[in-house]
Amino acid sequence: MRQIVLNKNIIFKKCTSSQNSKIEALRSVIREMRVPFGRGDTVGIKLHWVERGNKNYLPPIYAKEIVAWLKSMGIKPFVFDTTVLYSGGRRDASQSIITARQHKYSEEYLDCPVKIGDGADGKEVVDLSAGYKHFTNVQVGAIIHQADGFVIFSHFKGHMETGFGASIKNISMGFASRAQKQRMHADAKPSLKKKKCIMCGECVRVCPVSAASMPEDEYPIYDLGKCVGCAQCIAMCHEMALKIIWDTDVEIFQEKLIETAAAVWRIIQKKSIVINALLNIVSDCDCLPGNHKVISPDKGFIGSYHPVSADAAAVEIVGSGIIDKTHRDIPWPRQFSYAREIGFE
Ligand code: SF4
Ligand code: SF4
């Protein structure tokens, strides 16, 4: 991976483990940022209110701070997320709003509207032209055309498919329609680690195409001929008993992620900023239930004007060796090299 020097386009404020220090670090970042929004603008804060049962998510106090900051400038903020493939607590809008409330990402607490970016039924979507080798077009939530600008607010942590997850992933998977999420995930299939499996049957229940089955008193089996690679069995297994096998080169998933993010960024870049929270840095994504292993102490907040720069800075601050060690088989640096190849930097 190319060495990224922390520069004037990256604002990094360290924090200690105290809550006051974390809030102060965020305030320092936003105080120093060039603001591309004007009084009266409507600004969407893209964040992730996480899957039910996840114990490592960012508390909503930071989003509340960003809302208050935008309002102090006469801007009208709202927060949003999109529906997901998994049949957990965010598969449709009504379930997702309940999950948001459970995690205190509510209108009352945040003091702004809480929206679903692809509509109540996941069908409010638009096609964006992409023109890349995997995707000619990408499909995203219609919210992309319903705000004057965006704050991409992301939690930096490890990820089973991308090594790490932060603003690139928040823009890519986070804006993507369910169909686009499926197109990106289509190469990931499950493989069972029997030692960890407790035969609970959850993977069978969540499979949308009946590719998973569990004969009585036996371990589950997966018909890979039927499997559409949605990865929801992998995401919903509380025991982490399913690992991914890739149908194609694992680098392709990284490239698809980048292509989708690049197509979205092309539309929103003029009036968007990026904030990464380097707190609760654990091994796995907020879309997985459970309490994941801490892989780094809290570091602070990064502000930036580009998601690739923000994520590269985050990896540099946390340490690329930690990401490598946590997700040995994932060629995550391909995200940065491919972003450079397609001019997304
Ligand atoms: S969800 Fe996980 S633990 Fe439960 S049966 Fe499936 S693989 Fe085993
Ligand atoms: S078996 Fe395949 S289709 Fe079924 S949930 Fe798992 S990844 Fe999705």
Short mmCIF file of C-alpha atoms and ligand atoms in Angstrom, two decimals:
data_model
loop_
_atom_site.label_atom_id
_atom_site.label_comp_id
_atom_site.label_asym_id
_atom_site.label_seq_id
_atom_site.Cartn_x
_atom_site.Cartn_y
_atom_site.Cartn_z
CA MET A 1 0.00 0.00 0.00
CA ARG A 2 1.25 3.49 -0.84
CA GLN A 3 2.40 5.44 2.19
CA ILE A 4 -0.20 8.10 2.96
CA VAL A 5 1.19 11.15 4.67
CA LEU A 6 -1.22 12.90 7.00
CA ASN A 7 -1.56 16.26 5.25
CA LYS A 8 -3.61 19.45 5.28
CA ASN A 9 -6.56 17.65 3.75
CA ILE A 10 -6.62 15.25 6.68
CA ILE A 11 -7.54 16.56 10.10
CA PHE A 12 -6.76 14.09 12.87
CA LYS A 13 -7.51 14.71 16.53
CA LYS A 14 -6.41 12.19 19.12
CA CYS A 15 -8.48 11.24 22.12
CA THR A 16 -7.98 9.40 25.37
CA SER A 17 -10.41 6.80 26.65
CA SER A 18 -12.56 9.40 28.43
CA GLN A 19 -15.91 10.39 26.94
CA ASN A 20 -15.11 14.10 27.26
CA SER A 21 -11.88 13.68 25.36
CA LYS A 22 -13.68 11.84 22.53
CA ILE A 23 -16.33 14.54 22.21
CA GLU A 24 -13.66 17.22 22.31
CA ALA A 25 -11.69 15.45 19.55
CA LEU A 26 -14.79 15.35 17.33
CA ARG A 27 -15.53 19.02 18.03
CA SER A 28 -11.95 19.96 17.13
CA VAL A 29 -12.21 18.09 13.82
CA ILE A 30 -15.47 19.73 12.77
CA ARG A 31 -14.28 23.18 13.89
CA GLU A 32 -11.34 22.92 11.49
CA MET A 33 -13.18 21.53 8.48
CA ARG A 34 -13.97 23.62 5.40
CA VAL A 35 -17.74 23.45 5.21
CA PRO A 36 -19.19 22.96 1.71
CA PHE A 37 -22.78 23.55 2.88
CA GLY A 38 -24.72 26.81 3.12
CA ARG A 39 -27.48 28.13 5.39
CA GLY A 40 -30.78 26.49 4.46
CA ASP A 41 -29.15 23.43 2.83
CA THR A 42 -30.53 20.00 3.63
CA VAL A 43 -27.67 17.68 4.56
CA GLY A 44 -27.86 13.90 4.97
CA ILE A 45 -25.60 12.29 7.56
CA LYS A 46 -24.83 8.78 6.27
CA LEU A 47 -24.21 6.48 9.17
CA HIS A 48 -24.84 2.93 10.27
CA TRP A 49 -27.10 2.23 13.25
CA VAL A 50 -25.88 -1.38 13.17
CA GLU A 51 -27.35 -4.83 13.46
CA ARG A 52 -29.33 -5.93 16.51
CA GLY A 53 -27.15 -7.68 19.04
CA ASN A 54 -23.95 -5.89 18.03
CA LYS A 55 -22.12 -4.68 21.14
CA ASN A 56 -19.38 -2.55 19.61
CA TYR A 57 -21.24 0.15 17.74
CA LEU A 58 -20.63 3.88 18.05
CA PRO A 59 -22.92 5.41 20.64
CA PRO A 60 -25.24 8.00 19.02
CA ILE A 61 -23.78 10.88 21.03
CA TYR A 62 -21.30 11.61 18.20
CA ALA A 63 -24.01 11.75 15.53
CA LYS A 64 -25.97 14.04 17.86
CA GLU A 65 -22.93 16.31 18.06
CA ILE A 66 -22.71 16.50 14.24
CA VAL A 67 -26.44 17.26 14.02
CA ALA A 68 -26.06 20.12 16.54
CA TRP A 69 -23.03 21.47 14.65
CA LEU A 70 -24.93 21.54 11.33
CA LYS A 71 -27.97 23.15 12.94
CA SER A 72 -25.80 25.86 14.49
CA MET A 73 -24.97 26.93 10.90
CA GLY A 74 -28.62 27.08 9.81
CA ILE A 75 -28.37 23.75 7.98
CA LYS A 76 -31.19 21.19 8.04
CA PRO A 77 -29.67 17.76 8.83
CA PHE A 78 -31.16 14.28 8.76
CA VAL A 79 -29.54 10.90 9.33
CA PHE A 80 -30.09 7.87 7.12
CA ASP A 81 -29.13 4.30 6.29
CA THR A 82 -30.34 1.85 3.63
CA THR A 83 -31.97 -1.58 3.90
CA VAL A 84 -29.73 -4.65 3.83
CA LEU A 85 -29.71 -8.18 2.39
CA TYR A 86 -29.61 -9.91 5.76
CA SER A 87 -32.87 -10.92 7.36
CA GLY A 88 -31.83 -9.37 10.68
CA GLY A 89 -33.13 -6.10 12.06
CA ARG A 90 -32.52 -3.90 9.00
CA ARG A 91 -33.98 -5.85 6.09
CA ASP A 92 -36.91 -3.48 5.60
CA ALA A 93 -37.55 0.10 6.59
CA SER A 94 -39.92 -0.54 9.49
CA GLN A 95 -37.57 -3.09 11.10
CA SER A 96 -34.59 -0.86 10.47
CA ILE A 97 -36.22 2.13 12.18
CA ILE A 98 -37.01 -0.09 15.20
CA THR A 99 -33.35 -1.16 15.28
CA ALA A 100 -32.26 2.48 15.04
CA ARG A 101 -34.48 3.38 18.00
CA GLN A 102 -33.13 0.44 20.02
CA HIS A 103 -29.65 1.89 19.54
CA LYS A 104 -30.93 5.40 20.38
CA TYR A 105 -30.54 6.63 16.80
CA SER A 106 -34.01 8.14 17.18
CA GLU A 107 -35.47 11.45 16.05
CA GLU A 108 -36.06 12.46 19.68
CA TYR A 109 -32.48 11.82 20.77
CA LEU A 110 -30.71 13.10 17.66
CA ASP A 111 -33.12 16.03 17.18
CA CYS A 112 -33.45 15.49 13.42
CA PRO A 113 -35.32 13.19 11.00
CA VAL A 114 -34.16 9.55 10.71
CA LYS A 115 -34.69 8.22 7.18
CA ILE A 116 -34.26 5.11 5.06
CA GLY A 117 -32.28 5.99 1.94
CA ASP A 118 -33.97 3.48 -0.38
CA GLY A 119 -37.54 4.01 0.81
CA ALA A 120 -40.04 2.07 2.90
CA ASP A 121 -39.89 -1.03 0.69
CA GLY A 122 -36.30 -0.73 -0.56
CA LYS A 123 -37.59 0.19 -4.01
CA GLU A 124 -36.85 3.93 -4.13
CA VAL A 125 -33.66 3.53 -6.10
CA VAL A 126 -31.85 5.24 -8.96
CA ASP A 127 -29.23 4.09 -11.46
CA LEU A 128 -25.95 5.96 -11.69
CA SER A 129 -23.63 5.65 -14.61
CA ALA A 130 -20.34 4.02 -13.59
CA GLY A 131 -18.47 2.91 -16.72
CA TYR A 132 -16.05 0.59 -14.92
CA LYS A 133 -14.98 -2.99 -15.72
CA HIS A 134 -17.37 -4.71 -13.28
CA PHE A 135 -20.25 -2.22 -13.29
CA THR A 136 -21.50 -0.09 -16.18
CA ASN A 137 -24.18 1.27 -13.85
CA VAL A 138 -24.67 1.07 -10.11
CA GLN A 139 -28.02 1.21 -8.34
CA VAL A 140 -28.34 3.26 -5.15
CA GLY A 141 -30.97 4.69 -2.83
CA ALA A 142 -32.87 7.68 -4.25
CA ILE A 143 -31.74 9.67 -1.21
CA ILE A 144 -28.65 10.57 -3.22
CA HIS A 145 -30.80 13.13 -5.07
CA GLN A 146 -32.75 14.27 -2.01
CA ALA A 147 -30.13 16.29 -0.14
CA ASP A 148 -27.92 19.27 -0.97
CA GLY A 149 -24.91 17.59 0.60
CA PHE A 150 -23.72 14.74 2.80
CA VAL A 151 -21.62 14.06 5.87
CA ILE A 152 -20.22 10.53 5.56
CA PHE A 153 -19.82 9.56 9.20
CA SER A 154 -18.21 6.14 9.64
CA HIS A 155 -17.00 3.80 12.35
CA PHE A 156 -13.54 2.38 11.56
CA LYS A 157 -13.24 -1.34 12.43
CA GLY A 158 -12.22 -4.69 10.92
CA HIS A 159 -14.35 -6.48 8.33
CA MET A 160 -14.54 -10.12 7.25
CA GLU A 161 -14.78 -9.32 3.52
CA THR A 162 -12.87 -6.06 3.17
CA GLY A 163 -10.23 -6.23 5.94
CA PHE A 164 -11.45 -2.96 7.38
CA GLY A 165 -14.61 -0.91 7.02
CA ALA A 166 -15.00 2.86 7.20
CA SER A 167 -15.99 5.60 4.76
CA ILE A 168 -15.36 3.73 1.47
CA LYS A 169 -17.65 0.97 2.64
CA ASN A 170 -20.17 3.39 4.13
CA ILE A 171 -20.50 5.12 0.76
CA SER A 172 -20.44 1.93 -1.30
CA MET A 173 -22.59 -0.61 0.58
CA GLY A 174 -24.21 2.21 2.52
CA PHE A 175 -25.77 3.96 -0.50
CA ALA A 176 -26.26 0.76 -2.54
CA SER A 177 -29.74 -0.64 -3.16
CA ARG A 178 -30.31 -4.22 -2.07
CA ALA A 179 -29.82 -5.33 -5.68
CA GLN A 180 -26.49 -3.53 -5.86
CA LYS A 181 -25.44 -5.05 -2.52
CA GLN A 182 -26.27 -8.44 -4.00
CA ARG A 183 -24.20 -7.70 -7.12
CA MET A 184 -21.21 -6.86 -4.95
CA HIS A 185 -21.62 -9.85 -2.61
CA ALA A 186 -22.39 -12.44 -5.29
CA ASP A 187 -19.00 -14.14 -5.08
CA ALA A 188 -19.06 -15.03 -1.35
CA LYS A 189 -20.28 -18.52 -0.32
CA PRO A 190 -20.33 -20.20 3.13
CA SER A 191 -18.01 -22.90 4.43
CA LEU A 192 -18.73 -24.50 7.84
CA LYS A 193 -16.27 -24.74 10.73
CA LYS A 194 -17.93 -27.66 12.53
CA LYS A 195 -16.04 -27.12 15.79
CA LYS A 196 -17.80 -23.78 16.28
CA CYS A 197 -21.29 -24.77 15.06
CA ILE A 198 -23.93 -25.31 17.75
CA MET A 199 -26.54 -26.52 15.22
CA CYS A 200 -28.94 -23.67 16.04
CA GLY A 201 -30.34 -23.59 12.49
CA GLU A 202 -30.22 -19.80 12.13
CA CYS A 203 -28.29 -20.03 8.85
CA VAL A 204 -31.04 -22.26 7.44
CA ARG A 205 -33.79 -19.88 8.56
CA VAL A 206 -32.21 -16.79 6.99
CA CYS A 207 -31.24 -18.27 3.61
CA PRO A 208 -33.50 -16.57 1.02
CA VAL A 209 -33.16 -19.35 -1.60
CA SER A 210 -33.26 -22.50 0.58
CA ALA A 211 -29.66 -23.33 -0.25
CA ALA A 212 -28.95 -24.10 3.43
CA SER A 213 -30.55 -27.11 5.09
CA MET A 214 -30.04 -29.09 8.26
CA PRO A 215 -30.90 -32.79 8.37
CA GLU A 216 -32.09 -33.87 11.83
CA ASP A 217 -29.25 -34.03 14.39
CA GLU A 218 -26.68 -33.17 11.76
CA TYR A 219 -24.65 -30.13 10.89
CA PRO A 220 -26.07 -27.74 8.30
CA ILE A 221 -25.19 -28.25 4.66
CA TYR A 222 -25.07 -25.67 1.88
CA ASP A 223 -26.00 -26.36 -1.73
CA LEU A 224 -23.48 -24.11 -3.46
CA GLY A 225 -25.22 -24.70 -6.79
CA LYS A 226 -28.31 -22.95 -5.40
CA CYS A 227 -26.46 -20.42 -3.22
CA VAL A 228 -26.63 -16.86 -4.57
CA GLY A 229 -23.76 -15.65 -2.39
CA CYS A 230 -25.76 -13.14 -0.35
CA ALA A 231 -23.59 -13.91 2.73
CA GLN A 232 -26.48 -13.47 5.13
CA CYS A 233 -25.95 -16.89 6.73
CA ILE A 234 -22.37 -15.83 7.40
CA ALA A 235 -23.48 -12.51 8.84
CA MET A 236 -26.23 -13.98 11.02
CA CYS A 237 -24.28 -16.87 12.55
CA HIS A 238 -23.70 -15.77 16.16
CA GLU A 239 -21.02 -18.43 16.64
CA MET A 240 -18.90 -17.20 13.71
CA ALA A 241 -18.98 -20.80 12.48
CA LEU A 242 -19.19 -19.88 8.81
CA LYS A 243 -16.26 -18.66 6.84
CA ILE A 244 -16.36 -17.30 3.32
CA ILE A 245 -15.18 -19.18 0.29
CA TRP A 246 -14.87 -17.01 -2.78
CA ASP A 247 -16.24 -18.03 -6.18
CA THR A 248 -13.86 -15.71 -7.95
CA ASP A 249 -10.68 -13.95 -7.00
CA VAL A 250 -11.27 -12.27 -3.65
CA GLU A 251 -9.77 -9.08 -5.09
CA ILE A 252 -12.84 -8.69 -7.29
CA PHE A 253 -15.02 -7.96 -4.29
CA GLN A 254 -12.65 -5.14 -3.28
CA GLU A 255 -12.84 -3.75 -6.82
CA LYS A 256 -16.64 -3.88 -6.91
CA LEU A 257 -16.77 -2.07 -3.60
CA ILE A 258 -14.53 0.68 -4.98
CA GLU A 259 -16.47 1.02 -8.24
CA THR A 260 -19.73 1.54 -6.38
CA ALA A 261 -18.16 4.07 -4.00
CA ALA A 262 -16.55 5.93 -6.91
CA ALA A 263 -19.85 6.21 -8.81
CA VAL A 264 -21.60 7.57 -5.71
CA TRP A 265 -18.76 9.95 -4.88
CA ARG A 266 -18.83 11.41 -8.40
CA ILE A 267 -22.36 12.64 -7.66
CA ILE A 268 -21.91 13.88 -4.09
CA GLN A 269 -18.28 15.00 -3.87
CA LYS A 270 -18.78 18.74 -4.33
CA LYS A 271 -20.92 19.08 -1.22
CA SER A 272 -19.74 16.29 1.04
CA ILE A 273 -17.29 15.80 3.86
CA VAL A 274 -16.03 12.63 5.49
CA ILE A 275 -15.57 11.92 9.21
CA ASN A 276 -14.11 8.64 10.50
CA ALA A 277 -14.42 7.68 14.16
CA LEU A 278 -11.45 5.56 15.28
CA LEU A 279 -13.18 4.32 18.43
CA ASN A 280 -14.29 0.84 19.53
CA ILE A 281 -11.87 -0.59 16.95
CA VAL A 282 -12.85 -4.25 16.83
CA SER A 283 -12.15 -7.17 14.51
CA ASP A 284 -15.51 -7.31 12.76
CA CYS A 285 -18.24 -5.25 11.25
CA ASP A 286 -21.20 -3.58 12.95
CA CYS A 287 -23.45 -5.65 10.66
CA LEU A 288 -22.56 -8.77 12.70
CA PRO A 289 -24.25 -9.41 16.03
CA GLY A 290 -22.01 -10.11 19.01
CA ASN A 291 -19.15 -8.64 20.96
CA HIS A 292 -16.04 -8.60 18.80
CA LYS A 293 -12.40 -8.57 19.79
CA VAL A 294 -10.80 -5.15 20.32
CA ILE A 295 -7.81 -4.89 17.93
CA SER A 296 -6.62 -1.38 18.75
CA PRO A 297 -7.12 1.21 21.47
CA ASP A 298 -9.28 4.25 20.65
CA LYS A 299 -7.39 6.73 18.48
CA GLY A 300 -9.66 9.72 17.80
CA PHE A 301 -11.43 11.28 14.80
CA ILE A 302 -10.38 11.99 11.22
CA GLY A 303 -11.96 14.68 9.05
CA SER A 304 -11.34 14.67 5.30
CA TYR A 305 -12.69 15.70 1.90
CA HIS A 306 -12.28 12.30 0.27
CA PRO A 307 -13.23 8.81 1.49
CA VAL A 308 -10.10 7.11 0.11
CA SER A 309 -7.80 9.61 1.86
CA ALA A 310 -9.79 9.31 5.08
CA ASP A 311 -9.61 5.50 5.09
CA ALA A 312 -5.94 5.43 4.11
CA ALA A 313 -5.18 7.79 6.99
CA ALA A 314 -7.22 5.62 9.36
CA VAL A 315 -5.31 2.48 8.31
CA GLU A 316 -2.04 4.32 8.78
CA ILE A 317 -3.00 5.55 12.25
CA VAL A 318 -4.30 2.17 13.45
CA GLY A 319 -1.52 0.26 11.68
CA SER A 320 -1.81 -1.84 8.52
CA GLY A 321 -0.16 -4.77 10.35
CA ILE A 322 -3.15 -4.98 12.68
CA ILE A 323 -5.56 -5.23 9.72
CA ASP A 324 -3.33 -7.86 8.06
CA LYS A 325 -3.12 -9.91 11.24
CA THR A 326 -6.88 -9.72 11.88
CA HIS A 327 -7.97 -10.65 8.35
CA ARG A 328 -5.02 -12.53 6.86
CA ASP A 329 -6.78 -13.75 3.71
CA ILE A 330 -8.29 -10.45 2.62
CA PRO A 331 -6.32 -8.41 0.04
CA TRP A 332 -7.69 -5.13 1.41
CA PRO A 333 -4.85 -2.97 -0.06
CA ARG A 334 -6.44 -3.70 -3.45
CA GLN A 335 -9.08 -1.11 -2.51
CA PHE A 336 -6.43 1.61 -2.54
CA SER A 337 -4.55 0.43 -5.64
CA TYR A 338 -7.79 -0.02 -7.62
CA ALA A 339 -9.10 3.39 -6.49
CA ARG A 340 -5.91 4.87 -7.91
CA GLU A 341 -6.26 2.90 -11.18
CA ILE A 342 -9.76 4.25 -11.82
CA GLY A 343 -8.94 7.80 -10.72
CA PHE A 344 -10.97 7.67 -7.50
CA GLU A 345 -8.64 9.55 -5.19
S1 SF4 B 1 -26.07 -20.36 12.30
FE1 SF4 B 1 -23.96 -20.95 12.71
S2 SF4 B 1 -24.02 -22.11 14.62
FE2 SF4 B 1 -26.12 -22.02 13.83
S3 SF4 B 1 -26.35 -23.89 12.60
FE3 SF4 B 1 -25.70 -22.28 11.20
S4 SF4 B 1 -23.47 -22.46 11.15
FE4 SF4 B 1 -24.14 -23.60 12.94
S1 SF4 B 2 -26.32 -20.31 1.68
FE1 SF4 B 2 -25.84 -18.81 0.09
S2 SF4 B 2 -27.82 -17.93 -0.50
FE2 SF4 B 2 -28.13 -18.99 1.47
S3 SF4 B 2 -27.84 -17.37 3.01
FE3 SF4 B 2 -25.84 -18.37 2.72
S4 SF4 B 2 -24.78 -17.14 1.16
FE4 SF4 B 2 -26.98 -16.59 1.09
#
